[in-house]
Amino acid sequence: MVTRVLVTGAAGFIGGHVTRALLAAGHDVTALDAGHPAAHRGAPPATVGDVPVRAADLRDAGAVRDALTGVDAVVHQAAMVGMGVDLDDLPEYVGCNDLGTAVLLAQMARAGVRRMVLASSMVVYGEGGYACAAHGPVRPEPRRTADLEAGRFEPTCPRCAADLTPTLVDEEARLEPRSVYAATKLAQEHLCAVWTAACPGSVVALRYHNVYGPGMPRDTPYSGVAAIFRSALADGRAPRVFEDGRQRRDFVHVTDVAAANVAALAAGRPGFRAYNVASGSPTTIGAVATALARTTGGPAPEVTGGFRAGDVRHVVASPARAAAELGFRAAVDPATGLTDFAAAPLRP
């Protein structure tokens, strides 16, 4: 069945792949992008997959209203992403991510558009899942600066201070954002959940884990860690790895993320429902840097022992719900995908 879809952030790294995947699946796509400088150093492309890109900010209600004409569903990829530079970024994160989403939802309600796929993020969890040998599943406290400065990176049991074992985090885990970006992504989810009840409508929130692949923007603090490592290697510099490099993440290829969006659009279940979008094959940040350096023949990673406020230690996902309910399973194994990514083009 052909769906007329508005894709926001369609000219961005993930949005471009999603747009092309929707077109390949036979959908009719309208593309919208603000060309935000955090995602685009220059002007965004005029077309994506031969679809003209409308230049508009989601905070512009009139432009959003026009873009929704004749649309059946919205695939909402537009967002200011990453850890950012400092707290001076806070108003722009809230404006782009939360106010922009609020305007979009309000205009969707007016236009009678009742379906959305939302690009959310694993950052809404804060820390991932942990278990204590004595106390079972526990939620560690935020790591203290004094511990991080002393090189004590692993969270400990809040009840007995024992070492913890990282476990899979599923969609029912407590949500505890620990950065500005994370707080805005959780606010997006809350806004969407309220909207689905009021309309009523349908929102499928896809909690992306660490997305990588061709077309990532280079040399920007708003990009993902894989692109930051690649940018360093392209310049002949060693990738700088924070902490001890043993923090665990799930790296998922952008083509799998695009496939998850196509599957979510087809699901169309009523109400709000969140899904992890992950490879199911976790690795460490240090291993990613090492693999990229080895494949490119670049300098070995430098493990700095440094840290960033708001970073969490381990976030490893359970992809079971997406497999069971959306029929989505990642097709690209990180070992293969990261090897290919080492030679893939980045966006200037």
mmCIF file of N, CA and C in Angstrom, residues 13 38-39 41 80-84 93 210-213 215-231 308 341 346-347:
data_model
loop_
_atom_site.group_PDB
_atom_site.id
_atom_site.type_symbol
_atom_site.label_atom_id
_atom_site.label_comp_id
_atom_site.label_asym_id
_atom_site.label_seq_id
_atom_site.Cartn_x
_atom_site.Cartn_y
_atom_site.Cartn_z
ATOM 1 N N PHE A 13 21.874 12.959 7.677
ATOM 2 C CA PHE A 13 22.544 11.662 7.556
ATOM 3 C C PHE A 13 21.530 10.523 7.587
ATOM 4 N N ALA A 38 24.275 22.626 12.593
ATOM 5 C CA ALA A 38 24.824 21.507 13.363
ATOM 6 C C ALA A 38 24.872 20.235 12.536
ATOM 7 N N ALA A 39 24.032 20.160 11.497
ATOM 8 C CA ALA A 39 23.998 18.978 10.634
ATOM 9 C C ALA A 39 24.558 19.237 9.250
ATOM 10 N N ARG A 41 27.176 21.773 7.061
ATOM 11 C CA ARG A 41 28.153 22.873 7.015
ATOM 12 C C ARG A 41 27.782 23.894 5.942
ATOM 13 N N MET A 80 18.259 18.202 16.508
ATOM 14 C CA MET A 80 19.638 18.566 16.827
ATOM 15 C C MET A 80 20.175 17.446 17.708
ATOM 16 N N VAL A 81 21.270 16.809 17.303
ATOM 17 C CA VAL A 81 21.709 15.568 17.938
ATOM 18 C C VAL A 81 23.066 15.739 18.608
ATOM 19 N N GLY A 82 23.499 14.688 19.310
ATOM 20 C CA GLY A 82 24.844 14.644 19.875
ATOM 21 C C GLY A 82 24.944 15.336 21.225
ATOM 22 N N MET A 83 26.147 15.277 21.787
ATOM 23 C CA MET A 83 26.390 15.866 23.103
ATOM 24 C C MET A 83 26.486 17.386 23.050
ATOM 25 N N GLY A 84 26.765 17.940 21.857
ATOM 26 C CA GLY A 84 26.893 19.386 21.752
ATOM 27 C C GLY A 84 28.212 19.895 22.313
ATOM 28 N N TYR A 93 18.760 23.172 21.441
ATOM 29 C CA TYR A 93 18.290 21.799 21.527
ATOM 30 C C TYR A 93 16.790 21.765 21.819
ATOM 31 N N ASN A 210 23.706 3.370 18.572
ATOM 32 C CA ASN A 210 24.767 4.165 17.931
ATOM 33 C C ASN A 210 24.765 3.927 16.421
ATOM 34 N N VAL A 211 24.235 4.900 15.694
ATOM 35 C CA VAL A 211 24.075 4.761 14.252
ATOM 36 C C VAL A 211 25.365 5.184 13.541
ATOM 37 N N TYR A 212 25.750 4.412 12.540
ATOM 38 C CA TYR A 212 26.945 4.742 11.753
ATOM 39 C C TYR A 212 26.686 4.344 10.313
ATOM 40 N N GLY A 213 27.529 4.827 9.402
ATOM 41 C CA GLY A 213 27.418 4.443 8.009
ATOM 42 C C GLY A 213 27.796 5.567 7.082
ATOM 43 N N GLY A 215 27.953 8.730 4.705
ATOM 44 C CA GLY A 215 27.236 10.001 4.723
ATOM 45 C C GLY A 215 27.190 10.672 6.068
ATOM 46 N N MET A 216 27.853 10.093 7.092
ATOM 47 C CA MET A 216 27.904 10.784 8.386
ATOM 48 C C MET A 216 28.662 12.104 8.226
ATOM 49 N N PRO A 217 28.231 13.156 8.911
ATOM 50 C CA PRO A 217 28.977 14.412 8.842
ATOM 51 C C PRO A 217 30.307 14.292 9.574
ATOM 52 N N ARG A 218 31.335 14.927 9.060
ATOM 53 C CA ARG A 218 32.657 14.848 9.668
ATOM 54 C C ARG A 218 32.981 16.135 10.410
ATOM 55 N N ASP A 219 33.932 16.007 11.350
ATOM 56 C CA ASP A 219 34.514 17.154 12.050
ATOM 57 C C ASP A 219 33.465 18.049 12.696
ATOM 58 N N THR A 220 32.548 17.444 13.449
ATOM 59 C CA THR A 220 31.564 18.241 14.168
ATOM 60 C C THR A 220 31.299 17.608 15.527
ATOM 61 N N PRO A 221 31.163 18.419 16.593
ATOM 62 C CA PRO A 221 30.863 17.859 17.916
ATOM 63 C C PRO A 221 29.455 17.303 18.019
ATOM 64 N N TYR A 222 28.622 17.519 16.990
ATOM 65 C CA TYR A 222 27.251 17.025 17.012
ATOM 66 C C TYR A 222 27.117 15.676 16.301
ATOM 67 N N SER A 223 28.231 15.131 15.842
ATOM 68 C CA SER A 223 28.192 13.866 15.120
ATOM 69 C C SER A 223 28.406 12.711 16.084
ATOM 70 N N GLY A 224 28.231 11.486 15.563
ATOM 71 C CA GLY A 224 28.427 10.297 16.373
ATOM 72 C C GLY A 224 29.899 9.954 16.529
ATOM 73 N N VAL A 225 30.186 9.090 17.506
ATOM 74 C CA VAL A 225 31.571 8.783 17.830
ATOM 75 C C VAL A 225 32.282 8.091 16.670
ATOM 76 N N ALA A 226 31.565 7.272 15.901
ATOM 77 C CA ALA A 226 32.214 6.593 14.777
ATOM 78 C C ALA A 226 32.712 7.599 13.749
ATOM 79 N N ALA A 227 31.919 8.640 13.488
ATOM 80 C CA ALA A 227 32.343 9.666 12.534
ATOM 81 C C ALA A 227 33.483 10.506 13.095
ATOM 82 N N ILE A 228 33.469 10.742 14.401
ATOM 83 C CA ILE A 228 34.564 11.494 15.023
ATOM 84 C C ILE A 228 35.878 10.724 14.885
ATOM 85 N N PHE A 229 35.829 9.413 15.109
ATOM 86 C CA PHE A 229 37.031 8.593 14.922
ATOM 87 C C PHE A 229 37.475 8.612 13.455
ATOM 88 N N ARG A 230 36.528 8.445 12.538
ATOM 89 C CA ARG A 230 36.861 8.449 11.119
ATOM 90 C C ARG A 230 37.469 9.784 10.697
ATOM 91 N N SER A 231 36.926 10.881 11.197
ATOM 92 C CA SER A 231 37.438 12.203 10.841
ATOM 93 C C SER A 231 38.890 12.352 11.292
ATOM 94 N N ARG A 308 33.421 12.976 29.651
ATOM 95 C CA ARG A 308 32.520 14.084 29.377
ATOM 96 C C ARG A 308 31.345 14.025 30.340
ATOM 97 N N PHE A 341 32.643 0.810 6.737
ATOM 98 C CA PHE A 341 32.553 2.231 7.085
ATOM 99 C C PHE A 341 33.918 2.910 7.065
ATOM 100 N N LEU A 346 32.377 10.340 4.006
ATOM 101 C CA LEU A 346 31.719 11.186 4.991
ATOM 102 C C LEU A 346 31.244 12.456 4.300
ATOM 103 N N ARG A 347 30.269 13.102 4.919
ATOM 104 C CA ARG A 347 29.769 14.352 4.349
ATOM 105 C C ARG A 347 30.622 15.501 4.867
#
